[in-house]
Short mmCIF file of C-alpha atoms and ligand atoms in Angstrom, two decimals:
data_model
loop_
_atom_site.label_atom_id
_atom_site.label_comp_id
_atom_site.label_asym_id
_atom_site.label_seq_id
_atom_site.Cartn_x
_atom_site.Cartn_y
_atom_site.Cartn_z
CA UNK A 17 19.60 29.08 -8.81
CA UNK A 18 19.82 26.18 -6.34
CA UNK A 19 19.13 22.78 -7.82
CA UNK A 20 15.78 21.41 -6.60
CA UNK A 21 16.44 18.96 -3.79
CA UNK A 22 15.20 15.41 -4.18
CA UNK A 23 11.66 15.45 -2.82
CA UNK A 24 10.18 13.17 -0.21
CA UNK A 25 6.88 11.34 -0.85
CA UNK A 26 4.28 10.79 1.84
CA UNK A 27 1.37 8.40 1.74
CA UNK A 28 -1.27 8.19 4.48
CA UNK A 29 -2.26 4.58 5.19
CA UNK A 30 -5.83 4.72 6.51
CA UNK A 31 -6.53 1.73 8.74
CA UNK A 32 -9.16 1.34 11.43
CA UNK A 33 -9.12 4.17 13.98
CA UNK A 34 -5.35 4.10 13.77
CA UNK A 35 -2.66 1.48 13.25
CA UNK A 36 -2.23 0.58 16.88
CA UNK A 37 -4.26 -2.52 17.59
CA UNK A 38 -5.98 -0.81 20.55
CA UNK A 39 -6.60 2.56 18.84
CA UNK A 40 -10.32 1.80 18.43
CA UNK A 41 -10.72 1.79 22.23
CA UNK A 42 -8.81 4.99 22.91
CA UNK A 43 -10.96 8.00 23.87
CA UNK A 44 -9.09 10.30 21.46
CA UNK A 45 -9.72 8.23 18.31
CA UNK A 46 -12.55 9.17 15.95
CA UNK A 47 -16.09 8.67 17.31
CA UNK A 48 -17.39 7.81 13.82
CA UNK A 49 -18.31 4.25 12.86
CA UNK A 50 -15.85 2.41 10.60
CA UNK A 51 -18.72 1.98 8.14
CA UNK A 52 -19.35 5.75 7.98
CA UNK A 53 -18.00 7.20 4.71
CA UNK A 54 -17.55 10.59 6.39
CA UNK A 55 -14.72 9.07 8.44
CA UNK A 56 -12.70 8.24 5.29
CA UNK A 57 -13.65 11.49 3.55
CA UNK A 58 -12.56 13.53 6.54
CA UNK A 59 -9.17 11.77 6.73
CA UNK A 60 -8.53 12.14 2.98
CA UNK A 61 -9.38 15.86 3.18
CA UNK A 62 -7.05 16.34 6.15
CA UNK A 63 -4.27 14.53 4.26
CA UNK A 64 -4.91 16.67 1.16
CA UNK A 65 -4.76 19.88 3.22
CA UNK A 66 -1.35 18.65 4.50
CA UNK A 67 -0.17 17.98 0.88
CA UNK A 68 0.31 14.22 1.20
CA UNK A 69 0.95 12.52 -2.16
CA UNK A 70 -1.75 9.93 -1.56
CA UNK A 71 -3.97 7.97 0.78
CA UNK A 72 -4.08 4.17 0.78
CA UNK A 73 -6.67 1.55 1.71
CA UNK A 74 -5.66 -2.06 2.34
CA UNK A 75 -8.02 -5.00 1.92
CA UNK A 76 -8.46 -8.59 2.99
CA UNK A 77 -11.08 -10.94 1.63
CA UNK A 78 -12.17 -12.58 4.89
CA UNK A 79 -13.27 -11.50 8.35
CA UNK A 80 -10.55 -11.99 10.99
CA UNK A 81 -11.35 -14.41 13.82
CA UNK A 82 -10.85 -11.63 16.39
CA UNK A 83 -13.85 -9.63 15.10
CA UNK A 84 -15.47 -9.74 18.53
CA UNK A 85 -12.50 -8.22 20.39
CA UNK A 86 -11.05 -5.85 17.77
CA UNK A 87 -12.66 -3.21 15.51
CA UNK A 88 -11.37 -4.67 12.29
CA UNK A 89 -14.14 -3.96 9.82
CA UNK A 90 -13.80 -1.67 6.85
CA UNK A 91 -15.57 -0.77 3.62
CA UNK A 92 -14.66 -2.25 0.25
CA UNK A 93 -11.83 -0.04 -1.16
CA UNK A 94 -12.96 0.48 -4.78
CA UNK A 95 -16.31 1.76 -3.53
CA UNK A 96 -14.66 4.01 -0.93
CA UNK A 97 -12.19 5.42 -3.47
CA UNK A 98 -15.09 6.50 -5.70
CA UNK A 99 -16.52 8.47 -2.78
CA UNK A 100 -13.09 9.94 -1.95
CA UNK A 101 -12.55 10.94 -5.58
CA UNK A 102 -15.69 13.03 -5.38
CA UNK A 103 -14.76 14.70 -2.09
CA UNK A 104 -11.10 15.59 -2.82
CA UNK A 105 -9.42 17.19 -5.83
CA UNK A 106 -5.65 16.76 -5.67
CA UNK A 107 -4.56 13.88 -3.49
CA UNK A 108 -3.75 10.45 -4.97
CA UNK A 109 -6.06 7.57 -4.08
CA UNK A 110 -4.63 4.06 -3.77
CA UNK A 111 -6.74 0.95 -3.21
CA UNK A 112 -5.99 -2.75 -2.88
CA UNK A 113 -7.38 -5.41 -5.18
CA UNK A 114 -6.32 -9.03 -5.44
CA UNK A 115 -5.10 -10.70 -8.64
CA UNK A 116 -6.03 -14.08 -7.17
CA UNK A 117 -9.72 -13.49 -6.55
CA UNK A 118 -11.01 -11.32 -9.38
CA UNK A 119 -10.99 -11.35 -13.16
CA UNK A 120 -8.65 -8.98 -15.04
CA UNK A 121 -11.57 -7.57 -17.04
CA UNK A 122 -13.43 -6.61 -13.83
CA UNK A 123 -10.36 -4.99 -12.34
CA UNK A 124 -9.47 -3.07 -15.52
CA UNK A 125 -12.98 -1.61 -15.63
CA UNK A 126 -13.10 -0.73 -11.93
CA UNK A 127 -9.70 0.98 -11.70
CA UNK A 128 -10.15 2.48 -15.18
CA UNK A 129 -13.42 4.00 -14.03
CA UNK A 130 -11.80 5.28 -10.83
CA UNK A 131 -9.05 6.93 -12.85
CA UNK A 132 -11.72 8.74 -14.88
CA UNK A 133 -13.79 9.65 -11.81
CA UNK A 134 -10.74 11.10 -10.03
CA UNK A 135 -9.22 12.76 -13.12
CA UNK A 136 -6.07 10.70 -12.96
CA UNK A 137 -5.39 10.24 -9.26
CA UNK A 138 -5.73 6.49 -8.84
CA UNK A 139 -3.22 3.83 -7.83
CA UNK A 140 -3.77 0.07 -7.58
CA UNK A 141 -2.08 -1.85 -4.77
CA UNK A 142 -1.49 -5.19 -6.49
CA UNK A 143 -1.77 -8.07 -4.03
CA UNK A 144 -1.91 -11.81 -4.50
CA UNK A 145 -3.72 -12.18 -1.11
CA UNK A 146 -1.69 -13.94 1.57
CA UNK A 147 -4.55 -14.60 3.99
CA UNK A 148 -5.34 -18.34 4.02
CA UNK A 149 -8.99 -17.91 5.05
CA UNK A 150 -9.76 -15.81 1.95
CA UNK A 151 -9.61 -18.96 -0.21
CA UNK A 152 -12.66 -20.40 1.57
CA UNK A 153 -14.75 -17.45 0.34
CA UNK A 154 -13.89 -18.08 -3.31
CA UNK A 155 -14.77 -21.61 -4.29
CA UNK A 156 -13.34 -23.37 -1.23
CA UNK A 157 -10.74 -25.47 -3.05
CA UNK A 158 -7.94 -24.25 -0.74
CA UNK A 159 -5.27 -21.56 -0.95
CA UNK A 160 -3.24 -21.40 -4.18
CA UNK A 161 0.43 -21.67 -3.19
CA UNK A 162 2.79 -18.70 -3.03
CA UNK A 163 4.60 -19.41 -6.34
CA UNK A 164 1.39 -20.09 -8.29
CA UNK A 165 -0.25 -16.94 -6.92
CA UNK A 166 2.61 -14.86 -8.32
CA UNK A 167 2.62 -16.77 -11.65
CA UNK A 168 -1.10 -16.07 -12.00
CA UNK A 169 -0.47 -12.44 -10.99
CA UNK A 170 2.11 -12.14 -13.77
CA UNK A 171 -0.38 -13.21 -16.45
CA UNK A 172 -3.01 -10.98 -14.82
CA UNK A 173 -0.68 -7.98 -15.35
CA UNK A 174 -0.21 -8.81 -19.03
CA UNK A 175 -3.98 -8.88 -19.50
CA UNK A 176 -4.88 -5.71 -17.60
CA UNK A 177 -2.10 -3.69 -19.24
CA UNK A 178 -3.33 -4.80 -22.67
CA UNK A 179 -6.92 -3.90 -21.73
CA UNK A 180 -5.94 -0.41 -20.52
CA UNK A 181 -4.00 0.03 -23.77
CA UNK A 182 -6.82 -1.22 -25.97
CA UNK A 183 -8.10 2.31 -26.60
CA UNK A 184 -5.83 4.97 -28.08
CA UNK A 185 -5.98 8.30 -26.26
CA UNK A 186 -7.60 9.93 -29.32
CA UNK A 187 -10.15 7.15 -30.04
CA UNK A 188 -13.20 9.14 -28.90
CA UNK A 189 -14.08 11.99 -31.27
CA UNK A 190 -17.67 12.53 -30.10
CA UNK A 191 -18.62 14.08 -33.47
CA UNK A 192 -22.35 14.77 -33.27
CA UNK A 193 -22.56 16.41 -36.72
CA UNK A 194 -21.21 13.39 -38.59
CA UNK A 195 -22.62 10.71 -36.29
CA UNK A 196 -19.17 9.37 -35.41
CA UNK A 197 -18.52 8.74 -31.73
CA UNK A 198 -15.21 6.88 -31.93
CA UNK A 199 -12.56 5.87 -34.46
CA UNK A 200 -12.76 2.08 -34.88
CA UNK A 201 -9.12 1.76 -35.95
CA UNK A 202 -8.07 3.35 -32.63
CA UNK A 203 -9.77 0.64 -30.52
CA UNK A 204 -8.63 -2.96 -30.76
CA UNK A 205 -9.15 -6.37 -29.21
CA UNK A 206 -6.41 -7.98 -27.15
CA UNK A 207 -7.13 -11.67 -27.94
CA UNK A 208 -5.26 -12.96 -24.91
CA UNK A 209 -5.08 -16.75 -24.60
CA UNK A 210 -2.95 -17.87 -21.64
CA UNK A 211 -2.78 -20.59 -18.98
CA UNK A 212 -5.11 -18.79 -16.57
CA UNK A 213 -7.04 -16.27 -18.65
CA UNK A 214 -8.72 -16.01 -22.02
CA UNK A 215 -9.75 -12.42 -22.69
CA UNK A 216 -10.85 -11.06 -26.05
CA UNK A 217 -11.10 -7.33 -25.22
CA UNK A 218 -11.10 -4.48 -25.98
CA UNK A 219 -12.03 -2.82 -22.68
CA UNK A 220 -15.49 -1.22 -22.77
CA UNK A 221 -14.07 2.06 -21.44
CA UNK A 222 -12.01 4.80 -23.14
CA UNK A 223 -8.35 5.28 -22.21
CA UNK A 224 -8.02 6.77 -18.75
CA UNK A 225 -6.39 10.10 -17.78
CA UNK A 226 -3.20 8.42 -16.47
CA UNK A 227 -3.26 5.75 -19.19
CA UNK A 228 -3.63 3.23 -16.41
CA UNK A 229 -3.54 3.44 -12.61
CA UNK A 230 -0.18 3.84 -10.88
CA UNK A 231 1.04 0.34 -9.95
CA UNK A 232 1.72 -0.07 -6.25
CA UNK A 233 2.97 -3.31 -4.72
CA UNK A 234 4.18 -4.64 -1.38
CA UNK A 235 5.51 -8.13 -1.94
CA UNK A 236 8.85 -8.55 -0.20
CA UNK A 237 9.77 -12.23 -0.75
CA UNK A 238 12.24 -12.97 -3.57
CA UNK A 239 9.36 -13.64 -5.95
CA UNK A 240 7.51 -10.58 -4.66
CA UNK A 241 10.54 -8.34 -5.22
CA UNK A 242 11.05 -9.56 -8.76
CA UNK A 243 7.37 -8.92 -9.45
CA UNK A 244 7.78 -5.39 -8.02
CA UNK A 245 10.91 -4.80 -10.09
CA UNK A 246 8.97 -5.59 -13.28
CA UNK A 247 5.73 -3.75 -12.52
CA UNK A 248 5.66 -1.55 -9.44
CA UNK A 249 5.93 2.23 -9.53
CA UNK A 250 5.54 2.61 -5.77
CA UNK A 251 6.43 -0.03 -3.19
CA UNK A 252 5.24 -0.35 0.41
CA UNK A 253 7.48 -2.30 2.75
CA UNK A 254 7.68 -3.17 6.47
CA UNK A 255 10.91 -2.94 8.51
CA UNK A 256 11.71 -2.95 12.21
CA UNK A 257 15.19 -1.47 11.69
CA UNK A 258 16.93 0.90 9.31
CA UNK A 259 19.56 -1.66 8.22
CA UNK A 260 16.98 -4.05 6.70
CA UNK A 261 15.21 -1.11 5.03
CA UNK A 262 18.55 -0.09 3.43
CA UNK A 263 19.21 -3.63 2.23
CA UNK A 264 15.69 -3.87 0.77
CA UNK A 265 16.06 -0.46 -0.92
CA UNK A 266 19.38 -1.35 -2.55
CA UNK A 267 18.13 -4.77 -3.65
CA UNK A 268 14.88 -3.52 -5.19
CA UNK A 269 16.56 -0.63 -7.02
CA UNK A 270 19.12 -3.01 -8.53
CA UNK A 271 16.47 -5.60 -9.45
CA UNK A 272 14.55 -2.79 -11.16
CA UNK A 273 17.62 -1.97 -13.24
CA UNK A 274 17.99 -5.68 -14.12
CA UNK A 275 14.42 -5.53 -15.47
CA UNK A 276 15.50 -2.68 -17.76
CA UNK A 277 13.75 0.08 -15.84
CA UNK A 278 15.30 3.15 -14.30
CA UNK A 279 15.59 2.96 -10.48
CA UNK A 280 13.77 6.32 -10.20
CA UNK A 281 10.71 4.62 -11.69
CA UNK A 282 10.13 2.89 -8.35
CA UNK A 283 9.31 4.98 -5.29
CA UNK A 284 10.10 2.98 -2.13
CA UNK A 285 7.95 3.80 0.91
CA UNK A 286 8.65 1.93 4.18
CA UNK A 287 5.97 2.10 6.86
CA UNK A 288 6.43 4.51 9.78
CA UNK A 289 4.08 4.73 12.73
CA UNK A 290 5.06 7.79 14.78
CA UNK A 291 3.65 8.65 18.21
CA UNK A 292 4.37 12.35 18.53
CA UNK A 293 4.27 14.72 21.53
CA UNK A 294 6.00 17.87 22.75
CA UNK A 295 8.46 15.81 24.79
CA UNK A 296 9.87 12.33 24.25
CA UNK A 297 8.61 11.28 27.69
CA UNK A 298 5.06 12.33 26.82
CA UNK A 299 5.19 10.47 23.47
CA UNK A 300 6.37 7.34 25.29
CA UNK A 301 3.63 7.72 27.88
CA UNK A 302 1.03 7.85 25.07
CA UNK A 303 2.53 4.74 23.48
CA UNK A 304 2.40 2.91 26.85
CA UNK A 305 -1.21 4.01 27.33
CA UNK A 306 -2.17 2.37 24.02
CA UNK A 307 -0.11 -0.76 24.72
CA UNK A 308 -1.92 -1.20 28.03
CA UNK A 309 -5.25 -1.25 26.16
CA UNK A 310 -4.13 -4.14 23.92
CA UNK A 311 -5.31 -7.68 24.47
CA UNK A 312 -2.56 -10.36 24.12
CA UNK A 313 -5.17 -12.89 22.95
CA UNK A 314 -5.99 -10.66 19.95
CA UNK A 315 -2.25 -10.49 19.23
CA UNK A 316 -1.93 -14.27 19.46
CA UNK A 317 -4.70 -14.72 16.88
CA UNK A 318 -3.12 -12.20 14.54
CA UNK A 319 0.23 -13.92 14.84
CA UNK A 320 -1.43 -17.21 13.97
CA UNK A 321 -2.97 -15.56 10.84
CA UNK A 322 0.49 -14.31 9.83
CA UNK A 323 1.86 -17.87 10.03
CA UNK A 324 -0.88 -19.41 7.89
CA UNK A 325 -3.05 -20.47 10.86
CA UNK A 326 -0.27 -22.04 12.99
CA UNK A 327 -1.46 -22.69 16.56
CA UNK A 328 0.36 -20.51 19.13
CA UNK A 329 -2.22 -21.03 21.90
CA UNK A 330 0.10 -23.13 24.12
CA UNK A 331 3.04 -20.77 23.95
CA UNK A 332 3.59 -19.13 27.39
CA UNK A 333 3.46 -15.33 27.41
CA UNK A 334 6.54 -14.69 29.55
CA UNK A 335 9.27 -17.11 28.40
CA UNK A 336 11.92 -15.82 25.91
CA UNK A 337 11.06 -17.04 22.41
CA UNK A 338 13.36 -19.09 20.18
CA UNK A 339 13.03 -19.58 16.39
CA UNK A 340 11.91 -23.20 17.00
CA UNK A 341 8.66 -21.83 18.47
CA UNK A 342 7.66 -20.88 14.89
CA UNK A 343 7.00 -22.94 11.76
CA UNK A 344 9.74 -22.78 9.08
CA UNK A 345 9.23 -19.72 6.84
CA UNK A 346 9.48 -21.79 3.65
CA UNK A 347 6.44 -23.82 4.74
CA UNK A 348 4.28 -20.71 5.18
CA UNK A 349 2.01 -20.01 2.22
CA UNK A 350 0.94 -16.63 3.66
CA UNK A 351 3.12 -13.48 3.65
CA UNK A 352 6.67 -14.88 3.76
CA UNK A 353 8.43 -11.57 4.13
CA UNK A 354 6.53 -10.48 7.25
CA UNK A 355 7.12 -13.85 8.91
CA UNK A 356 10.82 -13.27 8.17
CA UNK A 357 10.66 -9.81 9.81
CA UNK A 358 9.19 -11.43 12.92
CA UNK A 359 11.68 -14.32 12.99
CA UNK A 360 14.69 -12.08 12.62
CA UNK A 361 13.48 -10.03 15.60
CA UNK A 362 13.18 -13.28 17.60
CA UNK A 363 16.71 -14.33 16.57
CA UNK A 364 18.11 -10.88 17.42
CA UNK A 365 16.39 -10.09 20.70
CA UNK A 366 14.73 -13.26 22.05
CA UNK A 367 11.67 -11.31 23.27
CA UNK A 368 8.98 -13.03 25.31
CA UNK A 369 5.68 -13.63 23.49
CA UNK A 370 4.17 -10.76 25.47
CA UNK A 371 6.97 -8.41 24.33
CA UNK A 372 6.71 -9.60 20.72
CA UNK A 373 2.96 -9.05 20.69
CA UNK A 374 3.54 -5.57 22.18
CA UNK A 375 5.94 -4.73 19.32
CA UNK A 376 3.53 -6.03 16.68
CA UNK A 377 0.52 -4.28 18.28
CA UNK A 378 2.03 -0.89 17.37
CA UNK A 379 1.92 -1.35 13.61
CA UNK A 380 2.03 -5.08 12.74
CA UNK A 381 5.78 -5.25 12.09
CA UNK A 382 6.29 -1.75 10.67
CA UNK A 383 8.67 0.74 12.27
CA UNK A 384 7.20 2.45 15.32
CA UNK A 385 8.71 5.48 16.99
CA UNK A 386 7.76 7.72 19.91
CA UNK A 387 9.31 11.17 20.08
CA UNK A 388 9.10 14.89 19.42
CA UNK A 389 8.28 16.40 15.99
CA UNK A 390 11.97 17.27 15.60
CA UNK A 391 13.01 13.67 16.30
CA UNK A 392 10.46 12.31 13.80
CA UNK A 393 11.66 14.77 11.13
CA UNK A 394 15.29 13.77 11.86
CA UNK A 395 14.43 10.09 11.48
CA UNK A 396 12.64 10.73 8.18
CA UNK A 397 15.52 12.81 6.84
CA UNK A 398 18.06 10.22 7.95
CA UNK A 399 16.33 7.27 6.24
CA UNK A 400 15.61 9.42 3.16
CA UNK A 401 19.20 10.59 2.71
CA UNK A 402 20.86 7.34 3.78
CA UNK A 403 19.54 4.91 1.18
CA UNK A 404 16.56 3.51 3.09
CA UNK A 405 13.55 5.34 1.60
CA UNK A 406 12.17 7.65 -1.10
CA UNK A 407 9.43 8.64 1.31
CA UNK A 408 7.16 7.01 3.88
CA UNK A 409 3.94 5.19 4.27
CA UNK A 410 2.71 7.12 7.31
CA UNK A 411 0.68 4.89 9.63
CA UNK A 412 -0.60 7.06 12.51
CA UNK A 413 -1.11 4.91 15.61
CA UNK A 414 -4.24 6.93 16.47
CA UNK A 415 -6.57 8.56 13.93
CA UNK A 416 -7.11 11.40 13.49
CA UNK A 417 -5.01 12.93 16.36
CA UNK A 418 -1.61 11.53 15.31
CA UNK A 419 -2.24 12.50 11.67
CA UNK A 420 -3.04 16.03 12.81
CA UNK A 421 0.12 16.35 14.92
CA UNK A 422 2.21 14.96 12.06
CA UNK A 423 0.67 17.46 9.61
CA UNK A 424 0.89 20.46 11.94
CA UNK A 425 4.30 19.81 13.51
CA UNK A 426 6.41 17.46 11.38
CA UNK A 427 5.51 18.48 7.81
CA UNK A 428 6.49 22.17 8.34
CA UNK A 429 9.91 20.99 9.57
CA UNK A 430 10.35 18.86 6.45
CA UNK A 431 9.28 21.80 4.29
CA UNK A 432 11.74 24.14 6.01
CA UNK A 433 14.49 21.62 5.29
CA UNK A 434 13.50 21.73 1.59
CA UNK A 435 12.49 18.06 1.60
CA UNK A 436 8.73 18.30 1.04
CA UNK A 437 6.45 20.28 -1.27
CA UNK A 438 4.77 23.48 -0.10
CA UNK A 439 2.00 23.23 -2.75
CA UNK A 440 0.81 20.55 -5.15
CA UNK A 441 2.57 21.06 -8.47
CA UNK A 442 0.82 18.40 -10.54
CA UNK A 443 -2.72 17.11 -10.57
CA UNK A 444 -2.27 13.36 -11.08
CA UNK A 445 -0.84 10.71 -8.76
CA UNK A 446 1.79 9.98 -11.42
CA UNK A 447 2.90 13.63 -11.24
CA UNK A 448 2.94 13.69 -7.42
CA UNK A 449 5.26 10.66 -7.40
CA UNK A 450 7.37 12.05 -10.29
CA UNK A 451 6.70 8.99 -12.46
CA UNK A 452 6.97 8.82 -16.26
CA UNK A 453 3.89 8.47 -18.42
CA UNK A 454 3.17 4.89 -19.52
CA UNK A 455 3.63 4.25 -23.24
CA UNK A 456 0.76 2.43 -24.90
CA UNK A 457 1.18 0.18 -27.92
CA UNK A 458 -0.88 2.76 -29.86
CA UNK A 459 1.69 5.47 -29.04
CA UNK A 460 4.47 3.26 -30.37
CA UNK A 461 2.53 2.61 -33.59
CA UNK A 462 2.10 6.37 -33.95
CA UNK A 463 5.81 7.00 -33.36
CA UNK A 464 6.67 4.51 -36.10
CA UNK A 465 4.48 6.45 -38.55
CA UNK A 466 6.16 9.80 -37.79
C1 FMN B 5 2.04 -1.53 3.71
C2 FMN B 5 1.57 -2.86 3.23
C3 FMN B 5 0.26 -3.00 2.86
C4 FMN B 5 -0.23 -4.23 2.43
N1 FMN B 5 -1.55 -4.35 2.11
C5 FMN B 5 -2.05 -5.54 1.79
C6 FMN B 5 -3.42 -5.69 1.54
O1 FMN B 5 -4.17 -4.73 1.60
N2 FMN B 5 -3.90 -6.93 1.24
C7 FMN B 5 -3.08 -8.03 1.16
O2 FMN B 5 -3.57 -9.12 0.88
N3 FMN B 5 -1.75 -7.90 1.38
C8 FMN B 5 -1.24 -6.70 1.70
N4 FMN B 5 0.09 -6.57 1.96
C9 FMN B 5 0.94 -7.77 1.84
C10 FMN B 5 1.71 -7.79 0.54
O3 FMN B 5 0.91 -7.62 -0.58
C11 FMN B 5 2.45 -9.11 0.41
O4 FMN B 5 1.58 -10.19 0.33
C12 FMN B 5 3.31 -9.31 1.61
O5 FMN B 5 4.16 -8.21 1.79
C13 FMN B 5 4.09 -10.57 1.49
O6 FMN B 5 4.81 -10.57 0.32
P1 FMN B 5 5.39 -11.87 -0.18
O7 FMN B 5 4.23 -12.78 -0.40
O8 FMN B 5 6.12 -11.52 -1.44
O9 FMN B 5 6.24 -12.34 0.93
C14 FMN B 5 0.63 -5.35 2.37
C15 FMN B 5 1.97 -5.19 2.73
C16 FMN B 5 2.46 -3.97 3.15
C17 FMN B 5 3.90 -3.83 3.53
#
């Protein structure tokens, strides 16, 4: 029998009416409001029918200052995931929640509950929140710096892991005859006393189907990568070229080994935003059509947000850019890695501001591509087999049409090449991603007794 080929993982990143900045204006994007739950349910069901591993919802904790010119509103992810859990049955459900602006006890309850509601299909995208304006909505004492956000995040992880482990899997016996609901010796406090958090525990929720949610992370700075190497089971990452994706892949896999984990325990998923049509010329025409709907002033504001609020308003649109037009990356307290992606493009190609904004409008610094289904499948196979990816974070420029074309035309090619599942084999997100089961401290205590 042939050995089973290494399998590709696909996540659908649901964002606005598509990832292209102008998708919300395009006549082919969904007519539903971005506050209508049926929009998200419909996309998750389409992705499940196409056998995607998971869907993903991002989150920011402040309204962007381009709210008047861009449809950038969304529903709170934990709430949406609960609705998606009830309207799907197989697909994994990943939502973002910030370690900087919530308490570990709240988060452990919310994602623990979601794991129960979905029967083990939940993932948590761990973010420390890079957006400077979020700080003003939480106490107003200013943004915590990059290093401190990660230090706090580290302690946050210790606390939530302990809370999810505070119930043994067999703690609930639900014995009506003898009036015993749970075994007290199988539930224990955590008594955490650290620099940022004091949490007694235990969690007020039995152990969840996956033990805890799958840990997803997308930090790409040095600190972010080390955090991922310690905790992440799936990693999202943004690249504008294959070479940087390969370098990131090799680095993160080796950092993971340094942390004493097996490199297969981290599934690396770079973003890919494919515009797909029967001919390459038609795909490029569609991409141009969307670019022509974009507003450079919206792009300028987004760029400013990426660089911690830096003022780009006096920069001319049509002069080639130089790195000196940007603040030094080390001084940016926002998302360092994405600012680095942008700066290396400027160093490499000296685009004008208008050209740079055009590139970022496609998918905010993720890889964009316009071509035929065959070309998209070739690109996916190439990155997958050449040390750049374990799968992809699919970011359709236009929703739902570009998801539908991807599902109908690209996925069958990947299946024919033996790279992608033809049916769901497992029922949890952990199983879809081929991840090991987390050990709890109760399991270890049990093993010692045996
Ligand atoms: C696909 C993807 C999705 C992300 N989603 C969010 C998000 O929802 N909220 C957020 O605050 N940051 C999000 N980020 C940003 C990362 O969490 C992280 O802050 C960023 O990559 C910068 O990492 P660094 O601070 O280590 O440089 C995302 C990044 C990627 C690549």
